[in-house]
Short mmCIF file of C-alpha atoms in Angstrom, two decimals:
data_model
loop_
_atom_site.label_atom_id
_atom_site.label_comp_id
_atom_site.label_asym_id
_atom_site.label_seq_id
_atom_site.Cartn_x
_atom_site.Cartn_y
_atom_site.Cartn_z
CA UNK A 1 14.99 29.11 6.22
CA UNK A 2 18.25 28.57 4.35
CA UNK A 3 19.97 31.23 2.28
CA UNK A 4 18.95 31.78 -1.32
CA UNK A 5 22.28 30.37 -2.51
CA UNK A 6 21.68 26.91 -1.03
CA UNK A 7 18.06 25.76 -1.36
CA UNK A 8 17.07 22.62 0.51
CA UNK A 9 14.73 20.43 -1.54
CA UNK A 10 12.98 17.40 -0.06
CA UNK A 11 11.91 14.81 -2.64
CA UNK A 12 9.23 12.40 -1.39
CA UNK A 13 7.40 10.64 -4.23
CA UNK A 14 5.50 7.38 -4.32
CA UNK A 15 6.39 4.75 -6.90
CA UNK A 16 5.20 4.97 -10.50
CA UNK A 17 3.35 1.64 -10.70
CA UNK A 18 4.67 -0.62 -13.43
CA UNK A 19 7.55 1.72 -14.16
CA UNK A 20 9.82 2.97 -11.36
CA UNK A 21 10.19 2.38 -7.65
CA UNK A 22 9.74 5.35 -5.32
CA UNK A 23 13.51 5.49 -4.83
CA UNK A 24 14.11 5.54 -8.59
CA UNK A 25 11.51 8.29 -8.98
CA UNK A 26 13.18 10.30 -6.21
CA UNK A 27 16.60 9.89 -7.79
CA UNK A 28 15.36 11.01 -11.20
CA UNK A 29 13.67 14.09 -9.73
CA UNK A 30 16.79 14.82 -7.71
CA UNK A 31 18.93 14.68 -10.85
CA UNK A 32 16.62 17.21 -12.50
CA UNK A 33 16.75 19.56 -9.52
CA UNK A 34 20.56 19.42 -9.46
CA UNK A 35 20.73 20.07 -13.20
CA UNK A 36 19.05 23.43 -12.56
CA UNK A 37 20.51 24.08 -9.09
CA UNK A 38 23.85 22.25 -8.68
CA UNK A 39 24.34 23.86 -5.27
CA UNK A 40 21.05 22.62 -3.85
CA UNK A 41 20.88 20.25 -0.90
CA UNK A 42 18.76 17.26 -1.90
CA UNK A 43 17.01 15.11 0.70
CA UNK A 44 15.58 11.93 -0.84
CA UNK A 45 12.61 10.49 1.07
CA UNK A 46 10.81 7.92 -1.11
CA UNK A 47 7.37 7.28 0.36
CA UNK A 48 4.43 4.87 0.00
CA UNK A 49 0.88 4.57 1.29
CA UNK A 50 0.49 0.89 2.13
CA UNK A 51 0.37 -0.42 -1.43
CA UNK A 52 3.04 -1.56 -3.86
CA UNK A 53 6.44 -0.15 -2.87
CA UNK A 54 5.75 0.12 0.85
CA UNK A 55 8.40 -2.46 1.73
CA UNK A 56 11.04 -0.65 -0.31
CA UNK A 57 10.15 2.73 1.20
CA UNK A 58 10.38 1.38 4.74
CA UNK A 59 13.66 -0.43 4.08
CA UNK A 60 15.10 2.79 2.63
CA UNK A 61 14.95 4.13 6.18
CA UNK A 62 16.94 1.17 7.53
CA UNK A 63 16.51 -2.59 7.65
CA UNK A 64 17.17 -5.74 5.70
CA UNK A 65 15.31 -7.78 3.09
CA UNK A 66 14.20 -11.30 3.97
CA UNK A 67 13.59 -13.72 1.12
CA UNK A 68 10.51 -15.81 1.92
CA UNK A 69 9.02 -18.94 0.39
CA UNK A 70 5.29 -18.33 0.12
CA UNK A 71 2.26 -19.37 -1.88
CA UNK A 72 0.99 -16.90 -4.47
CA UNK A 73 -2.67 -16.11 -5.02
CA UNK A 74 -3.06 -19.22 -7.20
CA UNK A 75 -1.43 -21.45 -4.59
CA UNK A 76 1.92 -22.06 -6.34
CA UNK A 77 5.09 -21.67 -4.27
CA UNK A 78 7.20 -18.64 -5.07
CA UNK A 79 9.81 -16.41 -3.51
CA UNK A 80 8.74 -13.04 -2.17
CA UNK A 81 10.45 -10.29 -0.24
CA UNK A 82 9.67 -9.36 3.32
CA UNK A 83 11.70 -7.19 5.63
CA UNK A 84 12.99 -6.59 9.13
CA UNK A 85 13.33 -2.92 10.04
CA UNK A 86 16.00 -1.46 12.29
CA UNK A 87 13.57 -1.47 15.23
CA UNK A 88 12.90 -5.19 14.78
CA UNK A 89 9.48 -4.79 13.16
CA UNK A 90 8.69 -7.21 10.35
CA UNK A 91 7.16 -5.95 7.11
CA UNK A 92 4.81 -7.87 4.84
CA UNK A 93 3.57 -6.26 1.63
CA UNK A 94 0.42 -7.86 0.27
CA UNK A 95 1.14 -6.58 -3.24
CA UNK A 96 4.46 -8.45 -3.17
CA UNK A 97 2.79 -11.79 -2.38
CA UNK A 98 -0.73 -11.70 -3.85
CA UNK A 99 -0.52 -8.56 -5.97
CA UNK A 100 -2.64 -7.52 -8.93
CA UNK A 101 0.50 -7.40 -11.08
CA UNK A 102 1.26 -11.11 -10.51
CA UNK A 103 0.09 -12.68 -13.78
CA UNK A 104 0.38 -16.21 -12.38
CA UNK A 105 -1.87 -15.40 -9.45
CA UNK A 106 -4.43 -13.51 -11.48
CA UNK A 107 -4.59 -16.23 -14.15
CA UNK A 108 -7.08 -18.09 -11.96
CA UNK A 109 -10.59 -16.82 -11.23
CA UNK A 110 -10.85 -14.43 -8.28
CA UNK A 111 -13.05 -16.87 -6.36
CA UNK A 112 -10.16 -19.36 -6.46
CA UNK A 113 -7.43 -17.01 -5.25
CA UNK A 114 -6.17 -17.21 -1.70
CA UNK A 115 -4.11 -15.24 0.83
CA UNK A 116 -2.27 -18.38 2.01
CA UNK A 117 1.01 -16.65 1.17
CA UNK A 118 0.37 -13.86 3.67
CA UNK A 119 0.09 -16.50 6.37
CA UNK A 120 3.25 -18.21 5.08
CA UNK A 121 5.16 -14.93 5.36
CA UNK A 122 3.81 -14.19 8.82
CA UNK A 123 4.81 -17.65 10.07
CA UNK A 124 8.30 -17.40 8.58
CA UNK A 125 8.89 -14.04 10.21
CA UNK A 126 7.41 -15.29 13.47
CA UNK A 127 9.88 -18.17 13.36
CA UNK A 128 12.72 -15.66 12.89
CA UNK A 129 11.75 -13.96 16.15
CA UNK A 130 9.61 -11.05 14.97
CA UNK A 131 6.77 -10.04 17.27
CA UNK A 132 5.70 -6.70 15.74
CA UNK A 133 4.36 -6.69 12.20
CA UNK A 134 3.58 -3.97 9.67
CA UNK A 135 1.29 -5.42 6.99
CA UNK A 136 0.69 -3.28 3.91
CA UNK A 137 -2.71 -4.11 2.43
CA UNK A 138 -2.89 -2.20 -0.84
CA UNK A 139 -2.68 -3.75 -4.30
CA UNK A 140 -3.95 -7.25 -3.53
CA UNK A 141 -5.68 -9.44 -6.13
CA UNK A 142 -7.58 -11.56 -3.59
CA UNK A 143 -11.13 -11.38 -2.28
CA UNK A 144 -11.12 -14.24 0.21
CA UNK A 145 -11.83 -12.49 3.51
CA UNK A 146 -8.37 -13.48 4.66
CA UNK A 147 -9.33 -17.16 4.99
CA UNK A 148 -6.14 -18.24 3.25
CA UNK A 149 -3.93 -16.41 5.72
CA UNK A 150 -5.95 -17.79 8.64
CA UNK A 151 -5.75 -21.37 7.35
CA UNK A 152 -1.97 -21.02 6.95
CA UNK A 153 -1.91 -19.92 10.59
CA UNK A 154 -3.86 -23.00 11.74
CA UNK A 155 -7.55 -22.24 11.23
CA UNK A 156 -9.69 -25.08 9.87
CA UNK A 157 -12.64 -24.71 7.50
CA UNK A 158 -14.85 -27.79 7.82
CA UNK A 159 -17.80 -29.09 5.84
CA UNK A 160 -20.86 -30.85 7.29
CA UNK A 161 -18.90 -34.13 7.53
CA UNK A 162 -16.00 -32.47 9.34
CA UNK A 163 -13.72 -32.64 6.31
CA UNK A 164 -11.38 -29.70 5.65
CA UNK A 165 -12.12 -27.35 2.78
CA UNK A 166 -9.69 -25.52 0.51
CA UNK A 167 -9.13 -21.93 1.59
CA UNK A 168 -10.74 -20.22 -1.40
CA UNK A 169 -14.11 -18.44 -1.60
CA UNK A 170 -15.52 -20.94 -4.11
CA UNK A 171 -15.48 -23.58 -1.36
CA UNK A 172 -17.34 -21.55 1.25
CA UNK A 173 -20.77 -22.70 0.11
CA UNK A 174 -19.89 -26.04 1.75
CA UNK A 175 -18.68 -24.44 4.99
CA UNK A 176 -20.43 -25.75 8.11
CA UNK A 177 -17.98 -25.01 10.91
CA UNK A 178 -14.84 -23.00 11.66
CA UNK A 179 -12.33 -24.51 14.08
CA UNK A 180 -10.05 -21.94 15.75
CA UNK A 181 -8.33 -24.36 18.13
CA UNK A 182 -5.35 -24.88 15.85
CA UNK A 183 -4.40 -21.22 15.42
CA UNK A 184 -0.73 -20.64 16.23
CA UNK A 185 -0.61 -19.72 19.96
CA UNK A 186 2.12 -17.15 19.29
CA UNK A 187 -0.49 -14.95 17.60
CA UNK A 188 -1.71 -13.94 21.07
CA UNK A 189 1.66 -12.33 21.84
CA UNK A 190 2.26 -10.23 18.73
CA UNK A 191 1.28 -6.73 17.64
CA UNK A 192 0.04 -6.21 14.09
CA UNK A 193 -0.28 -2.84 12.38
CA UNK A 194 -2.49 -3.07 9.29
CA UNK A 195 -1.51 -0.27 6.90
CA UNK A 196 -4.49 0.98 4.91
CA UNK A 197 -6.73 4.00 4.47
CA UNK A 198 -9.78 1.87 3.64
CA UNK A 199 -12.59 2.08 6.19
CA UNK A 200 -15.08 -0.23 4.46
CA UNK A 201 -16.79 -3.09 6.32
CA UNK A 202 -16.37 -6.68 5.16
CA UNK A 203 -19.79 -7.15 3.53
CA UNK A 204 -22.69 -5.21 2.07
CA UNK A 205 -22.96 -2.48 -0.53
CA UNK A 206 -19.89 -0.73 0.90
CA UNK A 207 -18.00 -3.95 1.55
CA UNK A 208 -14.91 -5.56 0.06
CA UNK A 209 -16.63 -7.44 -2.79
CA UNK A 210 -19.01 -4.70 -3.92
CA UNK A 211 -16.52 -1.84 -3.84
CA UNK A 212 -13.14 -3.39 -4.63
CA UNK A 213 -14.10 -6.73 -6.19
CA UNK A 214 -14.60 -5.46 -9.75
CA UNK A 215 -11.02 -4.23 -10.04
CA UNK A 216 -9.85 -7.72 -9.04
CA UNK A 217 -12.01 -9.46 -11.62
CA UNK A 218 -15.31 -9.99 -9.79
CA UNK A 219 -18.09 -9.93 -12.40
CA UNK A 220 -21.33 -8.01 -11.69
CA UNK A 221 -23.36 -11.20 -11.26
CA UNK A 222 -20.77 -12.56 -8.79
CA UNK A 223 -20.87 -9.66 -6.34
CA UNK A 224 -23.86 -10.75 -4.26
CA UNK A 225 -23.00 -14.48 -4.16
CA UNK A 226 -19.37 -13.85 -3.17
CA UNK A 227 -20.42 -11.24 -0.63
CA UNK A 228 -22.84 -13.75 0.91
CA UNK A 229 -20.10 -16.39 1.12
CA UNK A 230 -17.79 -14.03 3.00
CA UNK A 231 -20.67 -13.15 5.29
CA UNK A 232 -21.29 -16.86 5.95
CA UNK A 233 -17.63 -17.38 6.84
CA UNK A 234 -17.59 -14.34 9.13
CA UNK A 235 -20.71 -15.47 11.02
CA UNK A 236 -19.21 -18.91 11.71
CA UNK A 237 -15.74 -17.53 12.50
CA UNK A 238 -17.14 -15.00 14.97
CA UNK A 239 -19.34 -17.64 16.59
CA UNK A 240 -16.25 -19.83 17.11
CA UNK A 241 -13.93 -17.08 18.32
CA UNK A 242 -16.25 -14.89 20.37
CA UNK A 243 -15.03 -11.77 18.60
CA UNK A 244 -16.93 -9.57 16.12
CA UNK A 245 -15.18 -7.40 13.52
CA UNK A 246 -17.13 -7.79 10.25
CA UNK A 247 -18.59 -4.30 10.51
CA UNK A 248 -15.46 -2.63 11.84
CA UNK A 249 -13.78 0.07 9.71
CA UNK A 250 -11.07 -1.51 7.59
CA UNK A 251 -12.56 -5.01 7.54
CA UNK A 252 -13.10 -4.66 3.79
CA UNK A 253 -9.48 -3.76 3.04
CA UNK A 254 -7.56 -6.02 0.64
CA UNK A 255 -10.56 -8.18 -0.21
CA UNK A 256 -11.36 -8.78 3.43
CA UNK A 257 -7.80 -9.49 4.55
CA UNK A 258 -8.32 -6.51 6.83
CA UNK A 259 -11.14 -8.44 8.52
CA UNK A 260 -8.93 -11.43 9.24
CA UNK A 261 -6.24 -9.18 10.69
CA UNK A 262 -8.79 -7.38 12.87
CA UNK A 263 -9.91 -10.76 14.16
CA UNK A 264 -6.28 -11.35 15.17
CA UNK A 265 -6.29 -8.04 17.07
CA UNK A 266 -4.61 -5.83 14.49
CA UNK A 267 -4.49 -2.06 14.79
CA UNK A 268 -5.28 -0.06 11.64
CA UNK A 269 -3.09 2.90 10.72
CA UNK A 270 -2.80 5.15 7.69
CA UNK A 271 -0.19 3.61 5.40
CA UNK A 272 1.24 6.93 4.25
CA UNK A 273 1.36 8.35 7.78
CA UNK A 274 3.13 5.25 9.09
CA UNK A 275 5.70 5.32 6.29
CA UNK A 276 6.23 9.07 6.77
CA UNK A 277 7.00 8.46 10.42
CA UNK A 278 9.43 5.64 9.71
CA UNK A 279 11.38 7.47 7.02
CA UNK A 280 11.71 10.62 9.15
CA UNK A 281 9.89 12.93 6.76
CA UNK A 282 9.26 15.57 9.41
CA UNK A 283 12.98 15.76 10.23
CA UNK A 284 13.83 16.01 6.52
CA UNK A 285 11.39 18.93 6.15
CA UNK A 286 13.02 20.90 8.94
CA UNK A 287 14.56 24.10 7.48
CA UNK A 288 13.69 22.93 3.96
CA UNK A 289 12.59 25.30 1.20
CA UNK A 290 10.60 23.07 -1.12
CA UNK A 291 9.00 19.63 -1.27
CA UNK A 292 8.45 17.76 -4.51
CA UNK A 293 6.16 14.75 -4.37
CA UNK A 294 4.27 12.72 -6.95
CA UNK A 295 2.84 9.38 -8.07
CA UNK A 296 1.99 7.51 -11.25
CA UNK A 297 -1.35 9.26 -11.68
CA UNK A 298 -3.00 11.92 -9.55
CA UNK A 299 -6.74 12.53 -9.27
CA UNK A 300 -9.25 13.31 -6.53
CA UNK A 301 -8.38 10.02 -4.81
CA UNK A 302 -4.93 11.49 -4.14
CA UNK A 303 -6.55 13.70 -1.51
CA UNK A 304 -7.92 10.68 0.38
CA UNK A 305 -4.80 9.66 2.25
CA UNK A 306 -2.50 8.92 -0.68
CA UNK A 307 1.23 9.41 -0.17
CA UNK A 308 1.59 12.78 -1.98
CA UNK A 309 -1.27 14.28 0.04
CA UNK A 310 0.18 13.11 3.36
CA UNK A 311 3.60 14.45 2.34
CA UNK A 312 2.01 17.81 1.46
CA UNK A 313 0.22 17.92 4.82
CA UNK A 314 3.48 17.31 6.67
CA UNK A 315 5.18 20.01 4.59
CA UNK A 316 2.44 22.53 5.29
CA UNK A 317 2.88 21.99 9.03
CA UNK A 318 6.59 22.62 8.55
CA UNK A 319 5.96 25.80 6.54
CA UNK A 320 7.29 24.27 3.32
CA UNK A 321 5.57 24.67 -0.04
CA UNK A 322 4.84 21.55 -2.07
CA UNK A 323 4.71 20.87 -5.79
CA UNK A 324 3.24 17.75 -7.39
CA UNK A 325 5.03 15.99 -10.25
CA UNK A 326 3.17 12.90 -11.44
CA UNK A 327 3.09 10.67 -14.47
CA UNK A 328 -0.40 11.90 -15.28
CA UNK A 329 -2.83 14.43 -13.80
CA UNK A 330 -6.59 14.22 -14.04
CA UNK A 331 -7.29 17.67 -15.42
CA UNK A 332 -10.80 17.72 -13.94
CA UNK A 333 -9.27 17.26 -10.47
CA UNK A 334 -7.02 20.32 -10.68
CA UNK A 335 -9.33 22.60 -8.63
CA UNK A 336 -9.23 20.12 -5.74
CA UNK A 337 -5.54 19.24 -6.11
CA UNK A 338 -4.53 22.90 -6.11
CA UNK A 339 -5.82 23.25 -2.57
CA UNK A 340 -2.95 21.05 -1.38
CA UNK A 341 -0.20 21.62 -3.95
CA UNK A 342 1.36 24.84 -5.21
CA UNK A 343 1.43 23.63 -8.77
CA UNK A 344 0.55 20.26 -10.34
CA UNK A 345 2.69 18.98 -13.21
CA UNK A 346 2.74 15.95 -15.49
CA UNK A 347 5.97 14.47 -16.86
CA UNK A 348 4.51 14.15 -20.37
CA UNK A 349 5.58 16.95 -22.73
CA UNK A 350 3.20 16.09 -25.53
CA UNK A 351 1.11 13.29 -27.02
CA UNK A 352 2.59 9.93 -26.00
CA UNK A 353 1.49 6.35 -25.58
CA UNK A 354 1.34 4.90 -22.08
CA UNK A 355 4.11 2.43 -22.94
CA UNK A 356 6.37 5.26 -24.13
CA UNK A 357 5.71 7.26 -20.97
CA UNK A 358 6.44 4.24 -18.79
CA UNK A 359 9.57 3.32 -20.73
CA UNK A 360 10.98 6.85 -20.59
CA UNK A 361 9.73 7.77 -17.12
CA UNK A 362 13.16 8.40 -15.57
CA UNK A 363 14.27 10.79 -18.32
CA UNK A 364 10.89 12.52 -18.38
CA UNK A 365 11.00 12.97 -14.61
CA UNK A 366 14.50 14.44 -14.75
CA UNK A 367 13.63 16.89 -17.54
CA UNK A 368 10.36 17.95 -15.89
CA UNK A 369 11.99 18.40 -12.49
CA UNK A 370 14.71 20.54 -14.05
CA UNK A 371 12.16 22.85 -15.67
CA UNK A 372 10.10 23.02 -12.47
CA UNK A 373 13.23 23.94 -10.53
CA UNK A 374 14.22 26.68 -12.96
CA UNK A 375 10.73 28.16 -12.58
CA UNK A 376 10.84 27.80 -8.80
CA UNK A 377 14.30 29.39 -8.57
CA UNK A 378 13.14 32.30 -10.73
CA UNK A 379 10.24 33.03 -8.43
CA UNK A 380 12.39 32.52 -5.33
CA UNK A 381 15.10 34.90 -6.53
CA UNK A 382 12.53 37.58 -7.35
CA UNK A 383 10.90 37.02 -3.96
#
């Protein structure tokens, strides 16, 4: 451990969705820590768990942004960011291309949204020479079983007359045959890591449509019909390819995009664990005194593989105590959260609207982190 005069504080938050990136959150917390302890050594390690912000967190550790021309969830061309890391791995973030926050993509009905843009990005990065891919699956607005991505990569969806169908779920009732012969041959020579903590199958009561569809706009009376359409596609796809993945853990991730990736031979990994490895969190925790982590809102789901929980696990192994500083805390979840964090704090000092909290997040983070640090230093000095 370091001397009491020079505390080492690791700051590893996730992004505050709709407000600040993970790096901006880390910087604001760091400013608060330094306001209370100007002599402290600050180690900024912005983190993510496979959702929005994963690309930024990985690039923070070293790499370059690639601007890609892709199709959004509604099919319109747009520019999106991808990345090439220092080890040559390519990064694709689903939330960046077909995300829930894309108002253009979500303006169309969920049954008419497509993951074509994921395929566009994969092809562009393949063309640039990439052969290892990290694909972050969280935060997608699509529920197409990955058919859009597969069609962009050369798959054909054919009706009874052999005519091609559009790659959206609403067309799958006409599907008679899946032709895999046109899939890009380079796909056989690449390695794909799908970053997600979801272990749901593609279909059924625990599948993509039933569990995650409602948050994407699937209405209650659409769940069974859409689920059946994805099942129809999977049966024909598996018959054509000789591979079966519909019931594999992770197939239901990102509206079934996980299924399509599994059919391409992808390996599933925890998003937060993968990011933690890439950013060198374990090395940053070495000889540290305190870890501060956080996210936009913390509840019991935080303990199911979310970035703050993974950061706290890594800190515990390193003998470092962890405090949680989030935009909001589900008070009913405190008993569970306290098993992983030595103190759970919200940035809100009193009654406030969500828009005010979002607009003032950086200042609120700084002020809260400063007060947390003063409390922590008081206990440390007495200890």
